[in-house]
mmCIF file of C-alpha atoms and ligand atoms in Angstrom:
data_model
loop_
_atom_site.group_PDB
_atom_site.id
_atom_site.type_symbol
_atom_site.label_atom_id
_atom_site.label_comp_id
_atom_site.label_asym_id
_atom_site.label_seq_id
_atom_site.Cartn_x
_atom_site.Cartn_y
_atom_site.Cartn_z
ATOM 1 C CA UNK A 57 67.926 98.667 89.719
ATOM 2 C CA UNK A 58 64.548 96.523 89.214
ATOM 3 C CA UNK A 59 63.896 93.314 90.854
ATOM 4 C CA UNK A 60 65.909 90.833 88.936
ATOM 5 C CA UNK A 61 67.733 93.273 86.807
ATOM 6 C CA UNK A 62 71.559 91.319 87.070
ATOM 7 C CA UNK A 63 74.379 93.709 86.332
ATOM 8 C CA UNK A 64 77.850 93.360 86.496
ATOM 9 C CA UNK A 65 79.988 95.634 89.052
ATOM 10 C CA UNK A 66 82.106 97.375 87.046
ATOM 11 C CA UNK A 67 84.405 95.281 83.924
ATOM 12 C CA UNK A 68 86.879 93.789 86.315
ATOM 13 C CA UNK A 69 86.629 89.417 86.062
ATOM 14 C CA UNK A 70 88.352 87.500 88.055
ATOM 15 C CA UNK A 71 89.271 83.436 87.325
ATOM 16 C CA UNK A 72 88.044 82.542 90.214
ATOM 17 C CA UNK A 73 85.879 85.428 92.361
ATOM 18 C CA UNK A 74 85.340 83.948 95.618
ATOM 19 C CA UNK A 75 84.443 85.155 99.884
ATOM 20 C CA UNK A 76 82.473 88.615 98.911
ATOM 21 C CA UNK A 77 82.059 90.387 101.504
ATOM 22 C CA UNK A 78 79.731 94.068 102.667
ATOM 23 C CA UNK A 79 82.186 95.467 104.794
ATOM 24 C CA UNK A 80 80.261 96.821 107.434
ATOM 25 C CA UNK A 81 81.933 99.894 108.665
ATOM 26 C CA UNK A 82 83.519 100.649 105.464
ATOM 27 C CA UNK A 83 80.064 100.053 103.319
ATOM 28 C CA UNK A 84 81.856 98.643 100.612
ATOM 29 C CA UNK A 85 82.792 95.555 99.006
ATOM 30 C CA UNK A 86 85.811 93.050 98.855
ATOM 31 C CA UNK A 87 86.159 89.920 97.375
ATOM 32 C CA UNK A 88 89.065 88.068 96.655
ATOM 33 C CA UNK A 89 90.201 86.358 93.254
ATOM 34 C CA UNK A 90 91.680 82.879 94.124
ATOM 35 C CA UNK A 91 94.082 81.820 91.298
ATOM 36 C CA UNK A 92 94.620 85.299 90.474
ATOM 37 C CA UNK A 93 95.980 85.375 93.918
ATOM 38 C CA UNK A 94 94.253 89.122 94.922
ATOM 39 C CA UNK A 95 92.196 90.620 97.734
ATOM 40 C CA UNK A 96 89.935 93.174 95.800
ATOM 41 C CA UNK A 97 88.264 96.246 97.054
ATOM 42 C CA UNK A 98 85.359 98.172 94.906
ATOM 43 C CA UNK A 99 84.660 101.655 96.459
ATOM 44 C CA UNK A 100 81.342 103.191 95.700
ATOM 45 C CA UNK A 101 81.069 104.441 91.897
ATOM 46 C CA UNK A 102 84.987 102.830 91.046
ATOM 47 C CA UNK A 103 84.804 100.874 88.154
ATOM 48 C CA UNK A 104 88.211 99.215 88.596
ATOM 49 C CA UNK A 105 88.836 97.406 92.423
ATOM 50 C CA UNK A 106 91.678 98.112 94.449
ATOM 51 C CA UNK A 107 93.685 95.153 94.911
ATOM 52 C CA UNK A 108 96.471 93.581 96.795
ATOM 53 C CA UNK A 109 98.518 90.724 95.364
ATOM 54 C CA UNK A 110 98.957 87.828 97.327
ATOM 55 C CA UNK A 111 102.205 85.448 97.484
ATOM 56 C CA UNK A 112 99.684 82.613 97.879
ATOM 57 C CA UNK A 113 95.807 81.607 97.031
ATOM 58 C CA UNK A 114 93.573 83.400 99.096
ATOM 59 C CA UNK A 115 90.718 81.505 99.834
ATOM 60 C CA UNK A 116 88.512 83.907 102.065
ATOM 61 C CA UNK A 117 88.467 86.870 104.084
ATOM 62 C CA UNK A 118 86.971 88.237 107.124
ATOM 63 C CA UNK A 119 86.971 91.820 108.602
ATOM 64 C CA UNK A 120 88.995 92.848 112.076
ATOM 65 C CA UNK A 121 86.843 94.249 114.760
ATOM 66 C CA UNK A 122 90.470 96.634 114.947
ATOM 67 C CA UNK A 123 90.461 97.691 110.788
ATOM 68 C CA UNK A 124 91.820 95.893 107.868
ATOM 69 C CA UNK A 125 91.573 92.368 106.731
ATOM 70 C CA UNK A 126 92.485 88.551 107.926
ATOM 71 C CA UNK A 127 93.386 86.255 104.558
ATOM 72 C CA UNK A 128 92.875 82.953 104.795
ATOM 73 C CA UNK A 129 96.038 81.820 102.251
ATOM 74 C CA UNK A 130 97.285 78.122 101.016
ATOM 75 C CA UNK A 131 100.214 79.637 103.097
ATOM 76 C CA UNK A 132 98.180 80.590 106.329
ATOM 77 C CA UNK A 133 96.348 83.036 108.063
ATOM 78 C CA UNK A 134 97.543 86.560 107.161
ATOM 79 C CA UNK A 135 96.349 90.189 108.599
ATOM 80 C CA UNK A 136 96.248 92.718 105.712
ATOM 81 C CA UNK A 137 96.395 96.132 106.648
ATOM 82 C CA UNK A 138 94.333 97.982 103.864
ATOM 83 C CA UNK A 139 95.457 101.082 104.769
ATOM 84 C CA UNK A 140 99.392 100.454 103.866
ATOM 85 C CA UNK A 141 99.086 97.249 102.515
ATOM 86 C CA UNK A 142 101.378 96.083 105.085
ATOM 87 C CA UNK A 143 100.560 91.864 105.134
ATOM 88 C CA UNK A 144 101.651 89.788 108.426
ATOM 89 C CA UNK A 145 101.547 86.342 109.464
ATOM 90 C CA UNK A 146 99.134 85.296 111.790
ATOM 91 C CA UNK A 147 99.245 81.976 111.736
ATOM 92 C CA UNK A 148 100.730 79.149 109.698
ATOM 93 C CA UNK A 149 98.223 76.382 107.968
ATOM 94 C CA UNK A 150 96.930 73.552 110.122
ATOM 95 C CA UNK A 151 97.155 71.318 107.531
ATOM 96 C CA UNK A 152 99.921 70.586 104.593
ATOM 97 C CA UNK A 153 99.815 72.954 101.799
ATOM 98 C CA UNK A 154 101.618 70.704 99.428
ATOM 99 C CA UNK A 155 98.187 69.268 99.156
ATOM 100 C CA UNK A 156 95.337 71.476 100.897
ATOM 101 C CA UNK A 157 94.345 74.681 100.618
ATOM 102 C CA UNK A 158 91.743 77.382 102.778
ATOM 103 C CA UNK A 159 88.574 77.963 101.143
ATOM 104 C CA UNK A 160 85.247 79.264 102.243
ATOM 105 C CA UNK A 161 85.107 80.897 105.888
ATOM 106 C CA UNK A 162 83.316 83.761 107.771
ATOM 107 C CA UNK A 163 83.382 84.926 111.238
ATOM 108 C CA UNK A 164 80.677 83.100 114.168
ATOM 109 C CA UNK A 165 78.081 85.387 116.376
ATOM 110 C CA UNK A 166 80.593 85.829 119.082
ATOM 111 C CA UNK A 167 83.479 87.076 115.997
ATOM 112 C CA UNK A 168 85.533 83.773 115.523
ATOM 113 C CA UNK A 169 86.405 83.035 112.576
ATOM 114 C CA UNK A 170 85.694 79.629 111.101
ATOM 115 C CA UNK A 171 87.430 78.473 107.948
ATOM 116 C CA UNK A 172 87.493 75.386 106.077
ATOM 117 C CA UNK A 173 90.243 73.985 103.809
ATOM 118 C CA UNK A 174 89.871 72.178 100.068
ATOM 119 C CA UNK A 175 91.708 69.125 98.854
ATOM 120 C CA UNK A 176 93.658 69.953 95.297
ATOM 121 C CA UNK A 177 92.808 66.199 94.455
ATOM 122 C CA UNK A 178 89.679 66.144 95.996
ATOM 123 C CA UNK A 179 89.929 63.837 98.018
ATOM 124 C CA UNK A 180 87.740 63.766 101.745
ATOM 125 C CA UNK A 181 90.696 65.147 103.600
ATOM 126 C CA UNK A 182 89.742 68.473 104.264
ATOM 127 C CA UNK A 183 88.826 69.904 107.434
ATOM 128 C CA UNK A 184 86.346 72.646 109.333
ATOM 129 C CA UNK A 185 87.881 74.778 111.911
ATOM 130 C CA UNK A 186 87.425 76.964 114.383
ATOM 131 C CA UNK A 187 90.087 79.580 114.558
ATOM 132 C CA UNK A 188 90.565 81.298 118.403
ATOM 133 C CA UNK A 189 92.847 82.491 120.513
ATOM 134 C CA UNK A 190 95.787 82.248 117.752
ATOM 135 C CA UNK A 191 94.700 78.356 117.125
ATOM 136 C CA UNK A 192 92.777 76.168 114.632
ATOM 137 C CA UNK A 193 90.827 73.357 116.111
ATOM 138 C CA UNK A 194 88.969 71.036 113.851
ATOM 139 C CA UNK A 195 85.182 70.732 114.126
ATOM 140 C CA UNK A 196 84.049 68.899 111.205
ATOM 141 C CA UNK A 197 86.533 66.029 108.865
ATOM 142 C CA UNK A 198 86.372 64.162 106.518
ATOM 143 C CA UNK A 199 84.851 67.204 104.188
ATOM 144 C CA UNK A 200 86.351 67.531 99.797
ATOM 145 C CA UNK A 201 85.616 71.141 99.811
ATOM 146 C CA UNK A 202 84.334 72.611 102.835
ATOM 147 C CA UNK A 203 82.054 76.060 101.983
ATOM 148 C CA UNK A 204 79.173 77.427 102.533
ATOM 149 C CA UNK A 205 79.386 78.546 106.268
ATOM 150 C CA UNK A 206 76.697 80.851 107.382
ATOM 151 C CA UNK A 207 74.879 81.302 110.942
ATOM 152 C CA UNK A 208 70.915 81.510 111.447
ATOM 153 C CA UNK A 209 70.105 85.311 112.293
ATOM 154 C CA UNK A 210 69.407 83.803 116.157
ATOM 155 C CA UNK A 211 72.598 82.317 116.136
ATOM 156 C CA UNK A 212 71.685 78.889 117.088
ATOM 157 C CA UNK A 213 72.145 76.918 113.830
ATOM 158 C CA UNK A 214 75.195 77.084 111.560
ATOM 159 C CA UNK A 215 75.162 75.684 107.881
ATOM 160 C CA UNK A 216 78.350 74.981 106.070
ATOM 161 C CA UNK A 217 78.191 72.523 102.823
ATOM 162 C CA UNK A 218 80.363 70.214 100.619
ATOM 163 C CA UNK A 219 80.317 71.181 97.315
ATOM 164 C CA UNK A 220 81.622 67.748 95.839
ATOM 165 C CA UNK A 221 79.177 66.133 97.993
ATOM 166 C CA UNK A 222 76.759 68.663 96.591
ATOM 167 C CA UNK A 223 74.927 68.599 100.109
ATOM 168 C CA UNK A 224 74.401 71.042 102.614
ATOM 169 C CA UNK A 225 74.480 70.686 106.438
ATOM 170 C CA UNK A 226 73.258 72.286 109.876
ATOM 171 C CA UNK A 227 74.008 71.919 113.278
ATOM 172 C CA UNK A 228 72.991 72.934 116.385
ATOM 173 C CA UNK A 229 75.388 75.776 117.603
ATOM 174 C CA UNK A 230 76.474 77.373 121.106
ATOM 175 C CA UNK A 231 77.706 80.862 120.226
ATOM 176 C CA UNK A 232 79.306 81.159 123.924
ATOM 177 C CA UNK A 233 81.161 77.676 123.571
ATOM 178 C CA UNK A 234 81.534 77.893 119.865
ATOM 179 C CA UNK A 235 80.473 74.595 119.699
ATOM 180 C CA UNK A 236 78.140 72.663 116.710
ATOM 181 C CA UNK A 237 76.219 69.653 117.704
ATOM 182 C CA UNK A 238 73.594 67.286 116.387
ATOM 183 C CA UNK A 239 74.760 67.872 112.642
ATOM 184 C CA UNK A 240 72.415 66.472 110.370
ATOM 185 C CA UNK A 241 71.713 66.780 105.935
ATOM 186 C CA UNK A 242 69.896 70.012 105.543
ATOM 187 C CA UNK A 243 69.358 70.175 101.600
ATOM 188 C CA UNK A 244 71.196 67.717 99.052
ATOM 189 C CA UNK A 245 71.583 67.654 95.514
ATOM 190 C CA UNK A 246 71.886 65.089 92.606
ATOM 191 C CA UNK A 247 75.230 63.975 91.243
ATOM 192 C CA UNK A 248 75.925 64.410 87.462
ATOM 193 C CA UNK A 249 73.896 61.714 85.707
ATOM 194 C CA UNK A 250 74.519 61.010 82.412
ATOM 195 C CA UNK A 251 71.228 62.373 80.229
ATOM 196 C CA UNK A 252 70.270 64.227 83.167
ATOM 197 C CA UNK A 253 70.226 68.050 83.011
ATOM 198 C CA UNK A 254 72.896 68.602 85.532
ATOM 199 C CA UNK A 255 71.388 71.470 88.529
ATOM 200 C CA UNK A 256 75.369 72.098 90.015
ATOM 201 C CA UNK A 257 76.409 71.837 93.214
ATOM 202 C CA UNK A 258 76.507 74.022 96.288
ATOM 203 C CA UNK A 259 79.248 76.463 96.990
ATOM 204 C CA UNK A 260 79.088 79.723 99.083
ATOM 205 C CA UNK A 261 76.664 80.937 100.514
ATOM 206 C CA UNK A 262 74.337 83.814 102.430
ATOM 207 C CA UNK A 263 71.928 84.389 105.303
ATOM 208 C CA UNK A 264 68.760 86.691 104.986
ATOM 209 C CA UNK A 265 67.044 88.496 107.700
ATOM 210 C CA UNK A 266 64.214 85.962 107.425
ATOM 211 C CA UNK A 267 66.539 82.768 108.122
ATOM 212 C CA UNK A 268 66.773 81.844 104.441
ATOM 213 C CA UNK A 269 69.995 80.425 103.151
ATOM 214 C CA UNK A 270 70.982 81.158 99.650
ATOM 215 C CA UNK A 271 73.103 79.039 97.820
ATOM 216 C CA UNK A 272 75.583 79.718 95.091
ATOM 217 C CA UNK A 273 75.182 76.458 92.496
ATOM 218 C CA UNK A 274 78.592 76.199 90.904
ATOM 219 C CA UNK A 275 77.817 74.702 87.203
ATOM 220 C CA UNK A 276 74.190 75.443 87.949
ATOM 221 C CA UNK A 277 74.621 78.934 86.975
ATOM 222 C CA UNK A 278 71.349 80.102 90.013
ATOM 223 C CA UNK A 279 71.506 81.349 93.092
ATOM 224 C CA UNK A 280 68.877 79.181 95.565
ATOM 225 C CA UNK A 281 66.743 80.237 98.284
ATOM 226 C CA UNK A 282 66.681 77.840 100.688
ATOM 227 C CA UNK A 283 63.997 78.077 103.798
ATOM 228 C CA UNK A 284 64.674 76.531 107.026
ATOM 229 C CA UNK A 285 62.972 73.265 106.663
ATOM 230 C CA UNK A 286 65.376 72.917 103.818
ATOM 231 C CA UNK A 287 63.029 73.766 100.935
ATOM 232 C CA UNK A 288 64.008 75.376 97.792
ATOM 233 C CA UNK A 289 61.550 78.227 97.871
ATOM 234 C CA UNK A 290 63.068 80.654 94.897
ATOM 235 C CA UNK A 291 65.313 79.806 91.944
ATOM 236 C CA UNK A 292 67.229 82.953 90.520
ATOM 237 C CA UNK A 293 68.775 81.761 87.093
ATOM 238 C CA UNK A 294 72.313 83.959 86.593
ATOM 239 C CA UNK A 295 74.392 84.804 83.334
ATOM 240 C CA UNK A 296 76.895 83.091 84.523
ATOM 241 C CA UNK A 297 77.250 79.431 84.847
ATOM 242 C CA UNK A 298 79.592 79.410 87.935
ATOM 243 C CA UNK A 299 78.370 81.719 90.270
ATOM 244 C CA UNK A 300 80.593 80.968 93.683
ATOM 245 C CA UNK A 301 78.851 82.773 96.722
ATOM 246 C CA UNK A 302 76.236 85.674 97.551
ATOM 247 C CA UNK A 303 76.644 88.301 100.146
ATOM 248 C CA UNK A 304 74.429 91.123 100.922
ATOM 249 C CA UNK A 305 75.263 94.702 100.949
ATOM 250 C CA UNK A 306 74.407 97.953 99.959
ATOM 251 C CA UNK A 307 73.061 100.508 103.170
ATOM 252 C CA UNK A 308 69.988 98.409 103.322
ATOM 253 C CA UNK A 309 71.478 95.200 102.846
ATOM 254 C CA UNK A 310 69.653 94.397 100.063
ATOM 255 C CA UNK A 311 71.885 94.199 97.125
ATOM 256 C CA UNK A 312 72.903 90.726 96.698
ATOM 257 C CA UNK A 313 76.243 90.789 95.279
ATOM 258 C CA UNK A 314 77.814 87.646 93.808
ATOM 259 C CA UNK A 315 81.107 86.462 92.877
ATOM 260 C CA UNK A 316 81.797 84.024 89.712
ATOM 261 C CA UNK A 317 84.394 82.010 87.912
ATOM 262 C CA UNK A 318 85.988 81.877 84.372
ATOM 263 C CA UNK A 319 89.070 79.751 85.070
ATOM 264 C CA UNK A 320 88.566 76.373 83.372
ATOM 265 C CA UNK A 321 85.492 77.131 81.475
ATOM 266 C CA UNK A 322 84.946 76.127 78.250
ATOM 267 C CA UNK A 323 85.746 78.913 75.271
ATOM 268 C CA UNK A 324 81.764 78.810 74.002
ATOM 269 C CA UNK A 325 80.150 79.364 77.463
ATOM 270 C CA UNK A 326 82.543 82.441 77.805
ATOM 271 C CA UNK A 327 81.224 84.087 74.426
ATOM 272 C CA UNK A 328 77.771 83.196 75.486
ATOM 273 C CA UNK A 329 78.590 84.517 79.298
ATOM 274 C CA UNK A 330 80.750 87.904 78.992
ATOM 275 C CA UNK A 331 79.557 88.558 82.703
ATOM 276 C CA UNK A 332 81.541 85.044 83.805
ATOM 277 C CA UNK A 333 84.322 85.897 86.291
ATOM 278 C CA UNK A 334 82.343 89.087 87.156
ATOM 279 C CA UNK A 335 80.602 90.310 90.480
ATOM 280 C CA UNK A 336 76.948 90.051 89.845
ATOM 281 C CA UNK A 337 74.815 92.517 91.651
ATOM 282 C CA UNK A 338 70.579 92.279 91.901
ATOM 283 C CA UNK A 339 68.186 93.517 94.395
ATOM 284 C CA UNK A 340 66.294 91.663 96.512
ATOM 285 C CA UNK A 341 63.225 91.939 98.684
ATOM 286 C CA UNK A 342 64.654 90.744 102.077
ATOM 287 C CA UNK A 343 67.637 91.776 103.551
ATOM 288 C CA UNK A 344 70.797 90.411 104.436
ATOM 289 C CA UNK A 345 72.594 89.441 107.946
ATOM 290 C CA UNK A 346 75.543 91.890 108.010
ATOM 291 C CA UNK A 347 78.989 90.574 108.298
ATOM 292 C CA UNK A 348 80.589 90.091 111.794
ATOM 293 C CA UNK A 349 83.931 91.173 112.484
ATOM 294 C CA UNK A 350 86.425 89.041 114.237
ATOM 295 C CA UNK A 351 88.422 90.054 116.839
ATOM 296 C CA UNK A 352 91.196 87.464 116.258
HETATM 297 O O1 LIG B 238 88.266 76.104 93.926
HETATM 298 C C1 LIG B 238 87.085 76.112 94.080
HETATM 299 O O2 LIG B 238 86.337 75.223 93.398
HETATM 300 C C2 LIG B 238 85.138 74.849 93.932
HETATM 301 C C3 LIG B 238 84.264 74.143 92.941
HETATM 302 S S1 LIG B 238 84.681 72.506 92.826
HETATM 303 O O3 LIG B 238 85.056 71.984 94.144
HETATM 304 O O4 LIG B 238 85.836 72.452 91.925
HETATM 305 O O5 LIG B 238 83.538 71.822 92.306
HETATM 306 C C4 LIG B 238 84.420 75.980 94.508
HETATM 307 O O6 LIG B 238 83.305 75.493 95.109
HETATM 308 C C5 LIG B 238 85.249 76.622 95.530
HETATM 309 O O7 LIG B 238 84.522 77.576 96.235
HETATM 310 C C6 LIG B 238 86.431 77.144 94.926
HETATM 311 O O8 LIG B 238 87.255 77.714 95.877
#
């Protein structure tokens, strides 16, 4: 594949494609399809992706230091043994699912995982945590839709975002206490103006090699390269207007693969954008951070 050359893995689209991730030991990809309520699994060369319905919305996943999957559902945190499929319950939500749900997450330097949840109406009532030793504690409130999360390669800054806020943060982070401090704006993004080409707003993201943070713009249909100063140093423009969040994978960790939506988009966007609710793939020149596993 050339520089740039955006394909689609495979025909499968999902509503909502969300949390892809390079598993490391298993070199391939999941992802997980949030109102279609499905963990997905492409092997090398399958068209189709395995998958494994889910009672409730799966917001994220990470990988288990011991094999298999944990799910981050509206109805808790779930262990999914991709071997037999077996699912168990881990832990119930730490918030109320009536009106909350998980959304982005991804496992710390030491291999907690941190997850964040997303208010159905909203609303600044969703919440950062920390998941360890079998318990959530919060570390950032007040959030609509926490996402985003993603460690410097040294370990000493995390980054998480709100996309209805359409900022991004940092922080200062201890990887032995698990601990952010010092948080602070690290990129931000203009609100929908009326006559103003809207440039979306920040949803998952990704961590290269080099300590650049690329951005998934929901609605902005790009991907952004963001360096640590928290300048936009490359634009990649996507066929898809909702791209959700980048990984990196491949054996060199330089395929950027990245999830999308369909759900709720309007009927002439999807005949211009076939690829919408796809998993974009495109090569780039630095590589990725590879996923940590967590050993909760
Ligand atoms: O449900 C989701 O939607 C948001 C986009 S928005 O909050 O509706 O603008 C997306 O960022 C998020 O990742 C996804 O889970």
């Amino acid at each position: 594949m050339a520089p740039h050359d955006i394909q689609a893995l495979g025909s499968h689209r999902c509503l909502l494609g969300e949390s892809p991730l390079w598993h490391p030991a298993e070199q391939c990809l999941y992802a997980v399809d949030i109102p279609g309520r499905q963990v997905l699994r492409w092997r090398e060369g399958a068209d189709a992706p395995d998958a494994w319905p889910q009672a409730a919305e799966p917001g994220c996943i990470a990988a288990r230091a011991g094999g298999g999957l944990l799910v981050a559902r509206r109805d808790g945190l779930w262990a999914l043994d991709t071997e037999t499929g077996a699912q168990a319950l881990v832990s119930p939500p730490p918030y109320d699912p009536a009106r909350l749900r998980f959304n982005d997450g991804k496992v710390d330097p030491a291999g907690r995982l941190w997850v964040g949840s997303i208010s159905d109406a909203r609303e600044p009532e969703a919440v950062l945590y920390r998941f360890d030793a079998g318990s959530f504690a919060a570390q950032v409130t007040g959030l609509t839709t926490s996402n985003g999360l993603a460690w410097s390669p040294d370990g000493r800054r995390v980054h998480w975002s709100d996309t209805k806020a359409h900022r991004i943060y940092v922080a200062d982070f201890d990887v032995a206490a698990g601990a952010l401090s010092s948080p602070r704006v690290f990129a931000e993004f203009s609100l929908r103006t009326p006559g103003v080409a809207y440039g979306g707003r920040p949803d998952g993201a990704a961590m290269d090699a080099e300590g650049h943070y690329w951005a998934a713009m929901f609605e902005g249909g790009c991907l952004l390269r963001i360096a640590p100063t928290g300048e936009v140093v490359r634009r990649i423009e996507l066929p898809a207007a909702c791209p959700t969040m980048p990984t990196f994978g491949g054996a060199d960790l330089r395929t950027l693969f990245v999830t999308t939506a369909r759900e709720k988009r309007p009927a002439e966007e999807l005949e211009r954008q076939p690829l919408a609710g796809a998993v974009l793939q495109l090569r780039v020149d630095a590589p990725g951070l590879p996923a940590m596993l967590t050993h909760s």
